[in-house]
Coordinates of C-alpha atoms and ligand atoms in Angstrom, one line a residue:
Chain O
M30 CA 22.0 11.5 1.2
K31 CA 21.1 7.6 0.9
V32 CA 17.9 6.8 0.7
L33 CA 16.3 3.2 1.4
V34 CA 13.6 1.5 -0.4
A35 CA 11.6 -1.3 0.7
V36 CA 10.3 -3.2 -2.0
K37 CA 7.2 -6.2 -1.7
R38 CA 6.4 -8.9 -4.5
V39 CA 2.5 -9.5 -4.6
V40 CA 0.2 -10.7 -6.6
D41 CA -0.4 -8.4 -9.8
Y42 CA -3.5 -5.9 -8.9
N43 CA -5.1 -7.1 -12.0
V44 CA -5.4 -10.9 -10.8
K45 CA -9.0 -11.3 -9.1
V46 CA -7.5 -13.8 -6.6
R47 CA -9.9 -16.4 -4.7
P48 CA -9.3 -18.9 -1.9
K49 CA -8.6 -22.3 -2.4
A50 CA -11.4 -24.9 -2.1
D51 CA -10.4 -25.8 1.4
G52 CA -10.3 -22.7 2.7
S53 CA -7.0 -22.7 4.0
D54 CA -5.3 -20.1 1.7
V55 CA -5.6 -17.8 -1.4
D56 CA -5.3 -19.6 -4.7
T57 CA -2.0 -17.9 -5.8
A58 CA -0.4 -20.9 -8.0
N59 CA 0.4 -19.6 -11.6
V60 CA -0.6 -16.1 -11.5
K61 CA 1.3 -13.2 -12.0
M62 CA 3.3 -11.7 -9.7
S63 CA 4.6 -7.7 -9.8
I64 CA 6.2 -5.2 -7.4
N65 CA 3.1 -4.0 -5.1
P66 CA 2.2 -0.5 -6.9
F67 CA 2.5 1.1 -4.1
C68 CA 6.4 0.0 -3.6
E69 CA 6.9 0.9 -7.3
I70 CA 5.8 4.5 -6.1
A71 CA 8.6 4.9 -3.9
V72 CA 11.4 3.8 -5.7
E73 CA 10.5 6.2 -8.3
E74 CA 10.5 8.9 -5.7
A75 CA 13.5 7.9 -4.7
V76 CA 14.8 8.0 -8.4
R77 CA 13.5 11.3 -8.8
L78 CA 15.3 12.8 -5.2
K79 CA 18.9 11.4 -7.4
E80 CA 18.0 13.0 -10.5
K81 CA 17.1 16.1 -8.1
G82 CA 20.8 16.0 -6.7
V83 CA 19.3 15.3 -3.4
A84 CA 19.8 11.7 -2.7
S85 CA 22.9 10.1 -3.7
E86 CA 22.6 6.4 -3.7
I87 CA 19.1 4.4 -3.0
V88 CA 19.2 0.5 -2.2
V89 CA 16.5 -1.1 -2.1
V90 CA 15.4 -4.0 0.3
S91 CA 12.8 -7.0 -0.4
M92 CA 11.7 -9.9 1.7
G93 CA 10.7 -13.4 0.9
P94 CA 12.0 -16.3 -1.0
K95 CA 14.5 -16.1 -4.2
Q96 CA 11.7 -14.9 -6.4
C97 CA 11.3 -11.5 -4.6
Q98 CA 15.2 -10.9 -6.5
E99 CA 13.3 -10.3 -9.6
Q100 CA 11.1 -7.3 -7.5
I101 CA 14.6 -6.1 -6.3
R102 CA 15.9 -6.1 -10.1
T103 CA 12.9 -4.3 -11.6
A104 CA 13.3 -1.8 -8.6
L105 CA 17.2 -1.9 -9.8
A106 CA 16.0 -1.3 -13.2
L107 CA 14.1 1.9 -12.6
G108 CA 17.1 3.2 -11.3
A109 CA 18.0 2.2 -7.9
D110 CA 21.6 1.4 -7.2
R111 CA 22.1 -1.9 -5.1
G112 CA 19.3 -4.6 -3.5
I113 CA 19.8 -6.1 -0.4
Q114 CA 17.2 -9.4 0.1
V115 CA 16.6 -10.7 3.3
E116 CA 15.7 -14.7 2.0
T117 CA 12.9 -16.6 3.7
D118 CA 10.7 -19.0 3.0
A119 CA 8.7 -18.3 6.1
E120 CA 5.7 -16.1 6.4
L121 CA 6.3 -12.7 7.7
Q122 CA 3.8 -10.9 8.8
P123 CA 4.2 -6.5 9.1
L124 CA 6.2 -6.8 12.5
A125 CA 8.7 -9.2 11.2
V126 CA 9.8 -7.3 8.1
A127 CA 9.8 -4.0 10.8
K128 CA 12.1 -5.8 12.6
C129 CA 14.2 -6.4 9.7
L130 CA 14.2 -3.5 8.1
K131 CA 15.2 -1.6 11.5
A132 CA 18.2 -3.9 11.4
I133 CA 19.1 -3.2 7.5
V134 CA 18.4 1.1 8.6
E135 CA 21.2 0.4 11.7
K136 CA 23.5 -0.8 9.3
E137 CA 23.1 1.5 6.5
E138 CA 22.3 4.5 8.1
P139 CA 19.9 5.9 5.2
Q140 CA 18.3 9.7 6.0
L141 CA 15.0 8.8 4.2
V142 CA 13.1 5.4 4.5
I143 CA 10.3 5.2 1.3
L144 CA 7.4 2.2 1.8
G145 CA 4.4 1.9 -0.1
K146 CA 1.4 2.7 2.6
Q147 CA 0.1 -0.7 1.6
S148 CA 0.7 -3.8 0.2
I149 CA -2.6 -4.8 -2.2
D150 CA -2.0 -8.5 -1.0
G151 CA -2.6 -8.0 3.0
D152 CA -4.1 -4.4 3.2
N153 CA -2.0 -3.9 6.0
N154 CA -1.2 -0.5 6.1
Q155 CA 1.3 -1.5 9.0
T156 CA 5.4 -1.6 8.0
G157 CA 6.3 1.9 7.9
Q158 CA 4.5 3.1 11.0
M159 CA 5.9 0.3 12.5
L160 CA 9.7 0.8 10.9
A161 CA 9.1 4.0 12.4
A162 CA 8.1 3.2 15.8
L163 CA 11.1 0.6 16.6
T164 CA 13.9 3.6 15.2
G165 CA 12.1 6.3 17.2
M166 CA 12.0 8.4 13.1
G167 CA 8.9 10.6 12.0
Q168 CA 7.0 9.2 9.8
G169 CA 5.4 11.2 7.0
T170 CA 2.4 8.5 5.8
F171 CA 0.1 8.3 2.8
A172 CA 2.3 10.8 1.4
S173 CA 1.5 13.2 -1.8
E174 CA 4.0 15.1 -2.2
V175 CA 7.4 15.0 -0.5
N176 CA 10.2 17.8 -0.3
V177 CA 13.7 17.3 1.6
E178 CA 14.8 20.6 3.1
G179 CA 18.2 20.8 4.5
E180 CA 18.0 18.2 7.6
S181 CA 13.9 17.9 7.3
V182 CA 11.8 16.6 5.3
K183 CA 8.2 18.4 4.4
V184 CA 5.4 15.5 3.7
T185 CA 2.0 16.5 2.7
R186 CA -0.5 13.6 3.6
E187 CA -4.3 12.7 2.2
I188 CA -5.8 12.3 4.8
D189 CA -10.0 11.4 5.2
G190 CA -10.7 15.2 6.1
G191 CA -7.9 16.7 2.9
L192 CA -4.5 17.4 2.8
Q193 CA -2.2 17.6 5.7
T194 CA 1.7 18.6 5.9
V195 CA 3.6 18.2 8.1
E196 CA 7.6 18.4 8.6
L197 CA 10.0 15.6 10.0
T198 CA 13.7 16.0 11.2
L199 CA 15.9 13.3 9.4
P200 CA 16.1 10.5 8.9
A201 CA 12.5 9.4 8.5
V202 CA 10.2 7.4 7.2
V203 CA 7.5 7.8 4.2
T204 CA 4.8 6.1 3.2
T205 CA 4.0 6.7 -0.4
D206 CA -0.2 7.1 -1.5
L207 CA -1.0 6.7 -5.0
R208 CA -0.8 10.5 -6.1
L209 CA 2.6 11.0 -4.9
N210 CA 3.6 10.4 -8.7
E211 CA 3.8 8.6 -11.9
P212 CA 6.4 5.7 -12.1
R213 CA 8.1 5.3 -15.2
Y214 CA 8.6 2.4 -17.4
A215 CA 12.5 0.7 -16.9
S216 CA 14.2 0.9 -20.4
L217 CA 15.8 -2.0 -22.0
P218 CA 19.4 -0.8 -21.3
N219 CA 18.2 -0.3 -17.7
I220 CA 16.8 -3.5 -17.6
M221 CA 20.1 -5.0 -18.9
K222 CA 22.4 -3.0 -17.0
A223 CA 19.8 -3.8 -13.6
K224 CA 21.4 -7.3 -14.0
R225 CA 25.1 -6.8 -13.4
K226 CA 23.8 -4.1 -10.0
P227 CA 25.1 -5.5 -6.8
L228 CA 22.6 -7.6 -4.8
D229 CA 23.6 -9.3 -1.2
V230 CA 21.5 -11.6 0.0
T231 CA 20.7 -11.8 4.2
T232 CA 18.5 -13.9 6.2
P233 CA 16.7 -12.5 9.2
D234 CA 18.7 -15.0 11.3
E235 CA 21.7 -12.8 10.6
L236 CA 20.0 -9.6 11.2
G237 CA 19.0 -11.3 14.5
V238 CA 15.6 -10.6 13.7
D239 CA 12.7 -13.1 15.5
I240 CA 10.1 -13.5 12.6
A241 CA 8.1 -15.6 14.2
P242 CA 3.8 -14.8 13.1
R243 CA 2.2 -13.7 16.2
T244 CA -1.4 -14.2 14.3
K245 CA -2.4 -17.2 12.6
T246 CA -4.9 -16.9 9.7
L247 CA -7.4 -19.6 10.7
K248 CA -9.5 -19.5 7.4
V249 CA -10.0 -17.3 4.4
E250 CA -13.4 -17.6 2.1
P251 CA -14.8 -15.7 -0.6
P252 CA -16.9 -12.5 0.6
A253 CA -21.3 -12.7 0.5
E254 CA -21.7 -12.7 -3.1
R255 CA -24.6 -9.7 -4.2
Q256 CA -27.5 -11.2 -5.6
A257 CA -27.5 -10.1 -9.4
G258 CA -30.1 -7.4 -10.3
I259 CA -31.5 -5.7 -13.3
K260 CA -31.3 -3.5 -15.9
V261 CA -33.7 -0.7 -16.0
A262 CA -35.2 0.7 -19.3
D263 CA -35.2 4.7 -18.2
V264 CA -34.6 7.3 -15.8
A265 CA -38.1 6.9 -14.7
E266 CA -38.0 3.2 -14.3
L267 CA -35.2 3.6 -12.0
V268 CA -36.9 6.5 -10.0
E269 CA -39.7 4.1 -9.3
K270 CA -37.7 1.3 -8.7
L271 CA -35.7 3.3 -6.1
K272 CA -38.8 4.7 -4.5
S273 CA -41.3 1.7 -4.6
E274 CA -39.0 -1.5 -4.5
A275 CA -35.7 -0.5 -2.5
K276 CA -37.9 2.3 -0.6
V277 CA -33.7 4.3 -0.6
I278 CA -35.5 7.5 -1.9
Chain A
M7 CA -11.3 -8.1 29.2
S8 CA -10.7 -4.5 29.3
I9 CA -10.6 -2.4 26.4
L10 CA -9.1 0.7 25.2
V11 CA -11.0 3.0 22.4
I12 CA -9.2 5.5 20.9
A13 CA -11.6 8.5 20.3
E14 CA -12.0 9.9 16.8
H15 CA -12.4 13.9 17.1
D16 CA -11.0 17.1 15.7
N17 CA -10.9 18.5 19.5
A18 CA -13.9 20.0 19.0
E19 CA -16.8 16.8 18.2
L20 CA -16.6 13.6 19.0
K21 CA -16.9 11.6 15.5
G22 CA -19.3 9.1 14.4
A23 CA -16.4 6.5 13.9
T24 CA -15.9 6.4 17.8
L25 CA -19.4 4.8 17.8
N26 CA -18.6 2.0 15.5
T27 CA -15.5 1.4 17.3
I28 CA -17.2 1.0 20.3
A29 CA -19.8 -1.5 18.7
A30 CA -16.4 -3.5 17.9
A31 CA -15.6 -3.4 21.5
K32 CA -18.8 -4.6 22.7
A33 CA -18.7 -7.3 20.8
I34 CA -15.5 -8.5 22.5
G35 CA -16.9 -7.8 25.6
G36 CA -15.5 -6.4 28.9
D37 CA -14.8 -3.2 30.2
I38 CA -14.5 -0.2 27.6
D39 CA -12.5 2.9 28.1
V40 CA -12.1 5.7 25.6
L41 CA -9.3 7.7 25.5
V42 CA -9.6 11.1 24.1
V43 CA -6.3 12.4 23.1
G44 CA -5.7 16.2 21.6
S45 CA -5.7 19.6 22.7
G46 CA -8.5 21.6 24.0
C47 CA -10.8 18.8 23.6
G48 CA -12.8 18.8 26.6
A49 CA -16.0 18.7 25.0
V50 CA -15.1 15.6 23.4
A51 CA -14.2 13.6 26.4
E52 CA -17.8 14.7 27.9
A53 CA -19.8 13.5 24.7
A54 CA -17.9 10.4 25.0
A55 CA -18.4 10.2 28.8
K56 CA -22.4 10.1 27.4
V57 CA -22.1 7.6 24.8
D58 CA -23.6 4.0 25.9
G59 CA -21.6 1.7 27.5
V60 CA -18.2 3.5 28.5
S61 CA -16.8 2.8 31.5
K62 CA -14.4 5.6 32.0
V63 CA -13.1 8.4 29.3
L64 CA -9.8 9.1 29.9
V65 CA -8.1 12.6 28.4
A66 CA -4.8 13.5 27.3
D67 CA -5.4 17.2 26.8
N68 CA -1.8 18.9 25.8
A69 CA -0.5 21.3 23.2
A70 CA 2.0 18.3 22.2
Y71 CA -1.3 16.4 20.7
E72 CA -3.0 19.1 19.2
H73 CA -2.9 17.4 16.0
Q74 CA -2.8 14.2 16.9
L75 CA 0.5 13.4 15.3
G76 CA 1.3 9.7 15.6
E77 CA 4.7 10.2 16.5
N78 CA 3.0 11.8 19.8
T79 CA -0.1 10.0 19.9
G80 CA 1.5 6.4 19.2
K81 CA 3.8 6.5 22.3
L82 CA 0.5 7.5 24.6
V83 CA -1.5 5.0 23.6
A84 CA 1.4 2.4 23.9
D85 CA 1.9 3.3 27.4
L86 CA -1.7 3.3 28.2
G87 CA -2.6 0.4 25.9
K88 CA 0.0 -2.0 28.2
N89 CA -2.8 -2.3 31.1
Y90 CA -5.0 -3.5 28.6
S91 CA -6.4 -7.2 26.9
H92 CA -7.3 -4.7 23.8
V93 CA -6.4 -1.4 22.3
L94 CA -9.3 0.0 19.0
A95 CA -9.2 2.6 16.8
A96 CA -10.7 3.3 13.6
A97 CA -9.4 2.4 10.2
T98 CA -9.7 6.0 9.3
T99 CA -6.8 8.3 8.1
T100 CA -5.8 9.5 11.8
G101 CA -6.1 5.8 13.2
K102 CA -4.0 4.3 10.7
N103 CA -1.3 6.4 10.9
M104 CA -0.8 6.0 15.2
L105 CA -2.4 2.2 15.4
P106 CA 0.8 0.5 14.1
R107 CA 3.5 3.0 15.8
A108 CA 1.6 1.9 19.4
A109 CA 1.6 -1.8 18.1
A110 CA 5.5 -1.6 17.4
L111 CA 5.9 0.4 20.9
L112 CA 3.9 -2.5 22.6
D113 CA 5.7 -5.4 20.6
V114 CA 2.5 -6.8 18.7
Q115 CA 1.4 -7.2 15.5
P116 CA -1.9 -5.3 14.8
I117 CA -4.8 -6.4 13.0
S118 CA -6.2 -3.8 10.5
D119 CA -9.7 -3.3 9.4
I120 CA -11.7 -5.8 11.2
I121 CA -14.9 -6.6 10.0
A122 CA -16.4 -9.0 13.0
V123 CA -15.6 -10.2 16.2
E124 CA -15.1 -14.0 15.9
S125 CA -13.7 -14.4 19.6
P126 CA -11.8 -11.8 21.8
D127 CA -8.7 -13.0 19.8
T128 CA -10.3 -14.2 16.8
F129 CA -11.5 -11.6 14.2
K130 CA -12.3 -11.3 10.3
R131 CA -10.9 -8.9 8.1
P132 CA -10.6 -7.9 4.2
V133 CA -7.9 -8.7 2.3
Y134 CA -7.1 -8.7 -1.2
A135 CA -8.9 -5.8 -2.1
G136 CA -12.3 -7.2 -0.2
N137 CA -12.0 -10.4 -2.5
V138 CA -11.3 -12.4 0.1
I139 CA -11.9 -12.5 4.3
A140 CA -10.0 -13.9 6.1
T141 CA -10.4 -15.1 10.1
V142 CA -7.1 -14.1 11.8
Q143 CA -6.4 -15.2 15.4
S144 CA -3.6 -13.1 17.5
S145 CA -1.4 -14.7 19.7
D146 CA -0.2 -11.4 21.5
A147 CA -1.3 -10.6 24.9
I148 CA -2.8 -7.3 23.9
K149 CA -4.8 -7.6 20.7
V150 CA -4.5 -4.4 18.6
A151 CA -7.2 -3.5 16.0
S152 CA -8.0 -1.1 13.7
V153 CA -12.1 -1.2 12.9
R154 CA -13.7 -0.7 10.0
T155 CA -16.6 1.5 11.0
T156 CA -19.1 0.2 8.1
A157 CA -19.0 -2.9 9.7
F158 CA -20.5 -2.3 12.5
D159 CA -23.5 -0.9 13.8
P160 CA -23.0 2.7 16.0
V161 CA -23.7 2.6 19.5
A162 CA -26.1 5.0 21.6
A163 CA -24.5 8.7 21.6
E164 CA -26.4 8.7 24.9
G165 CA -27.4 7.3 27.7
G166 CA -23.9 6.9 29.6
S167 CA -22.3 8.0 32.5
A168 CA -18.8 7.5 32.6
A169 CA -16.2 8.6 34.8
V170 CA -13.5 11.6 33.1
E171 CA -10.4 11.2 34.0
T172 CA -7.2 12.9 33.6
V173 CA -4.3 11.9 31.6
D174 CA -0.9 13.9 32.4
I175 CA 1.5 11.8 30.4
V176 CA 3.3 14.4 27.7
D177 CA 4.4 12.4 24.6
D178 CA 6.2 14.7 22.5
A179 CA 8.9 12.7 20.3
H180 CA 10.1 16.1 18.9
V181 CA 10.7 14.3 15.7
S182 CA 7.6 16.0 14.5
K183 CA 5.9 19.4 13.5
F184 CA 2.8 20.5 12.4
V185 CA 2.8 22.9 9.1
G186 CA -0.7 23.1 8.0
E187 CA -3.7 21.4 6.6
E188 CA -6.5 22.3 3.6
L189 CA -9.7 20.6 4.4
A190 CA -12.7 20.1 2.4
E191 CA -15.5 22.4 3.4
S192 CA -18.4 21.2 2.3
D193 CA -22.4 21.2 3.6
R194 CA -22.8 18.2 2.5
P195 CA -22.9 14.8 4.7
E196 CA -19.2 13.3 5.3
L197 CA -18.4 10.6 3.0
T198 CA -18.2 7.8 5.7
A199 CA -22.0 8.7 7.4
A200 CA -23.9 9.2 4.5
S201 CA -26.9 7.0 4.0
V202 CA -27.2 8.1 0.5
V203 CA -23.8 8.5 -1.5
I204 CA -23.2 9.7 -5.4
S205 CA -19.8 9.0 -7.3
G206 CA -18.1 9.8 -10.6
G207 CA -15.8 8.8 -12.6
R208 CA -13.4 9.2 -15.4
G209 CA -16.6 9.5 -17.8
M210 CA -17.5 12.7 -16.2
G211 CA -15.0 14.5 -18.1
N212 CA -14.2 17.1 -15.9
G213 CA -14.3 19.0 -12.3
E214 CA -17.3 21.2 -14.1
N215 CA -19.5 17.9 -15.2
F216 CA -19.2 17.3 -11.4
E217 CA -22.0 19.7 -10.7
M218 CA -24.7 17.7 -11.9
L219 CA -23.9 15.1 -9.1
Y220 CA -23.5 17.9 -6.5
K221 CA -27.3 19.0 -7.6
V222 CA -28.6 15.6 -7.3
A223 CA -26.9 15.3 -4.2
D224 CA -28.5 17.8 -2.4
K225 CA -31.8 16.6 -3.8
L226 CA -30.8 13.4 -1.9
G227 CA -28.8 14.8 1.0
A228 CA -26.2 12.6 -0.7
A229 CA -22.3 12.8 -0.5
V230 CA -20.5 13.1 -3.6
G231 CA -17.6 10.4 -4.0
A232 CA -15.3 9.7 -6.8
S233 CA -13.2 7.1 -8.7
R234 CA -9.0 7.0 -8.4
A235 CA -9.7 7.8 -11.9
A236 CA -11.4 10.9 -11.2
V237 CA -8.9 12.3 -8.4
D238 CA -6.2 11.4 -10.7
A239 CA -7.4 13.3 -13.5
G240 CA -7.7 16.4 -10.9
F241 CA -11.5 16.6 -11.7
V242 CA -12.0 16.5 -7.7
P243 CA -9.9 16.5 -4.6
N244 CA -8.1 13.2 -3.1
D245 CA -10.5 13.1 0.1
M246 CA -13.5 12.0 -2.2
Q247 CA -11.6 8.8 -3.4
V248 CA -13.7 5.7 -2.5
G249 CA -12.0 2.2 -2.7
Q250 CA -9.6 -0.3 -1.7
T251 CA -7.1 3.1 -0.9
G252 CA -10.1 5.6 -0.3
K253 CA -12.7 5.9 1.6
I254 CA -14.9 2.6 2.6
V255 CA -18.7 3.2 2.1
A256 CA -21.5 1.2 3.1
P257 CA -24.5 3.6 2.2
D258 CA -28.6 2.8 1.7
L259 CA -28.1 3.8 -1.8
Y260 CA -25.0 3.9 -3.8
I261 CA -24.9 5.8 -7.0
A262 CA -22.2 5.0 -9.5
V263 CA -21.9 7.2 -12.2
G264 CA -19.9 7.1 -15.3
I265 CA -17.7 4.2 -13.0
S266 CA -16.3 1.0 -15.0
G267 CA -15.9 -1.1 -11.5
A268 CA -12.4 -2.0 -11.5
I269 CA -12.4 -4.2 -8.4
Q270 CA -10.1 -1.5 -6.5
H271 CA -13.4 0.9 -6.6
L272 CA -16.1 -2.2 -5.6
A273 CA -13.8 -2.9 -2.5
G274 CA -15.0 0.6 -1.5
M275 CA -18.1 0.3 -1.9
K276 CA -20.0 -3.3 -2.5
D277 CA -21.3 -3.4 1.1
S278 CA -23.9 -1.2 0.2
K279 CA -27.2 -1.9 0.7
V280 CA -28.6 -0.6 -2.6
I281 CA -26.4 0.5 -5.9
V282 CA -27.2 1.8 -8.7
A283 CA -24.9 2.4 -12.1
I284 CA -25.2 4.4 -14.7
N285 CA -22.8 3.8 -17.8
K286 CA -23.2 3.9 -21.6
D287 CA -21.2 0.8 -21.4
E288 CA -23.5 -2.0 -20.8
E289 CA -20.4 -4.0 -20.4
A290 CA -18.7 -2.2 -17.4
P291 CA -18.4 -4.3 -14.6
I292 CA -20.5 -2.1 -12.4
F293 CA -23.3 -3.6 -13.3
S294 CA -22.6 -7.0 -12.0
V295 CA -22.4 -5.3 -8.4
A296 CA -25.4 -3.2 -9.4
D297 CA -29.1 -3.4 -8.5
Y298 CA -30.4 -1.4 -10.5
G299 CA -28.3 -0.7 -13.9
L300 CA -29.2 2.1 -16.1
V301 CA -27.3 1.9 -19.8
A302 CA -27.0 5.3 -20.7
D303 CA -25.2 8.5 -21.6
L304 CA -24.3 10.2 -18.0
F305 CA -25.2 13.6 -19.7
D306 CA -28.7 12.6 -20.4
A307 CA -29.3 10.3 -17.5
V308 CA -28.0 12.5 -14.7
P309 CA -29.8 15.9 -15.1
E310 CA -33.2 14.2 -16.0
L311 CA -32.4 12.1 -12.9
E312 CA -32.4 15.1 -10.8
T313 CA -35.7 16.6 -12.5
K314 CA -37.7 13.5 -11.7
L315 CA -36.6 13.2 -8.1
Ligands
FAD423 C1 -2.6 -0.1 -6.2 C2 -4.4 0.7 -6.3 C3 -5.4 1.1 -6.1 C4 -6.2 1.9 -6.2 N1 -7.1 2.0 -5.6 C5 -8.0 2.6 -6.1 C6 -9.3 3.3 -5.0 O1 -9.1 3.1 -4.1 N2 -10.7 3.4 -5.9 C7 -10.6 3.9 -7.2 O2 -11.7 3.9 -7.5 N3 -9.7 2.7 -8.1 C8 -8.6 2.8 -7.3 N4 -7.3 2.3 -8.8 C9 -7.9 2.4 -9.8 C10 -9.0 1.2 -10.6 O3 -8.1 0.4 -10.5 C11 -9.1 2.2 -11.8 O4 -8.1 2.5 -12.4 C12 -10.3 2.9 -11.7 O5 -11.2 2.7 -10.8 C13 -11.1 3.5 -12.8 O6 -11.7 4.5 -12.5 P1 -13.2 4.8 -13.4 O7 -14.0 3.9 -13.1 O8 -13.8 6.4 -12.9 O9 -12.6 4.9 -14.9 P2 -12.8 3.9 -16.0 O10 -12.2 2.6 -15.6 O11 -11.8 4.9 -17.0 O12 -14.2 3.9 -16.5 C14 -14.8 5.5 -16.7 C15 -16.4 4.3 -17.1 O13 -17.2 5.2 -17.3 C16 -18.0 5.3 -18.4 N5 -18.5 6.1 -19.6 C17 -17.5 7.3 -20.3 N6 -18.2 8.3 -20.2 C18 -19.7 8.1 -19.8 C19 -20.9 8.8 -20.7 N7 -20.9 10.5 -21.6 N8 -22.0 8.6 -19.6 C20 -21.7 7.2 -19.2 N9 -20.4 6.1 -19.1 C21 -19.7 6.8 -19.2 C22 -17.1 4.5 -19.1 O14 -18.4 3.6 -20.1 C23 -16.4 3.3 -18.2 O15 -17.3 2.1 -18.0 C24 -6.4 1.6 -7.7 C25 -4.9 1.0 -8.9 C26 -4.2 0.6 -8.0 C27 -3.3 -0.1 -9.0

């Protein structure tokens, strides 16, 4: 079966971003960009399904400016077979991304679409659910285990109370949580090979999708700073401070 | 304006997160209806009718909604939501699973994790693991938002007397089935609702050592949490993870034990009123957010803490 994986180019998780001085946006000039960690887990899961003989082809999609081809190449180096870039320099909000993905799903007809549960820049946690809604597919969100069994997929989900397992009819959408797998590192030969794998470029226009943003960011600001605290000498002083100063115990 | 709040519940009990969500609805202003979607959830509807500030409770009680599968509840919320100016749910795993699905069916770009209401169409929300707060304005006709419960003080659970109305719409998408669940059972308070939380990290070394934290927790009436590293290492289950991608907590007292203080962990706890850090590395970043830092070996400090409480 064919698996479609969506990946996003984001500011690397080790970078501490800051708002620009004028509060118009975050400062992303000259910061390291990477594939969103949850998307990397999505690619890894697809590659494992291929290694198990469950998946036959892995198509990886990314949306955004030309540079997001780097993240597509990363996914190709990890084992995806071909890439699709939806090129645009405009701001893409999750609903628009879901609509573009829907158009690609209609063309490619994958049996499984795997996405990260959230991207670590916008922290929205929406795209997979919205794609599932628009295509009428079932959604296995926040997955920590995925088992394809014939015409369906069993997904174990990380929920607030513990774990929940659901069974979805294929085709279906899965979004990854952190414990689904540990992504491999791409080997140098595979990075070289990835350069020759096919990568098609399309646009939201060609897909017939209106990507006009529905929300506007009026300003960004740093969160309230915590006041610097003190170091206590020992447990006795800690307990004393918590009792008489902070009055929380 | 009219606001539809989706109740957080387990068919038996109305969860506290609903009260925080209704508080956000009050901040927007307008009539507040609460939707209870589940199966055998009559008692939840009754509890919702008593909540302060609720105009009407809608109950969709059907086997198709028993496990609140997003494919079914999302469709129902979209069907009902089109009659409202706002649709809100708590940013719990249930809310996060269902709400974007409903929003897409309404052709709305939802707003996740709001922490403040600036006006009926403008909200604040954290992005980049809480390192940046964005003020976002929606141009959609219906505003769909999930609410970060720790940012809104709960409304009173009593004092209202709303009418309860039955909803007959049965949305069963027939694409998903509940198979089973493993729910953590604990006599301790729920992480997101506890006034004291004590969390352990990789420094705990193994799962057995968490016993030390449970003992302290029992003395303080605290909930026990963990860092991602502790969960990934298998010390404790996933439902204990605090952070950007785990639970968001803001108790009166948060005690971080053997946790370095990565930004993804801080994202889940730095709005706590008082933060205590116990770590043997005096350079650990957790000390930069701690009100009281204790540089010590946790294997000495935690047992001593327990005896001194
Ligand atoms: C996409 C993404 C999402 C993430 N989401 C989360 C999240 O939601 N929550 C989360 O917590 N993390 C999250 N992380 C992981 C995060 O980046 C850190 O790796 C993690 O928080 C580290 O956990 P830790 O502090 O327990 O471990 P470490 O960083 O290894 O720190 C262990 C600490 O224990 C101390 N220590 C060791 N032994 C002792 C002792 N005997 N006595 C006292 N102190 C001791 C050490 O000095 C050290 O400071 C995420 C990462 C990514 C990439």
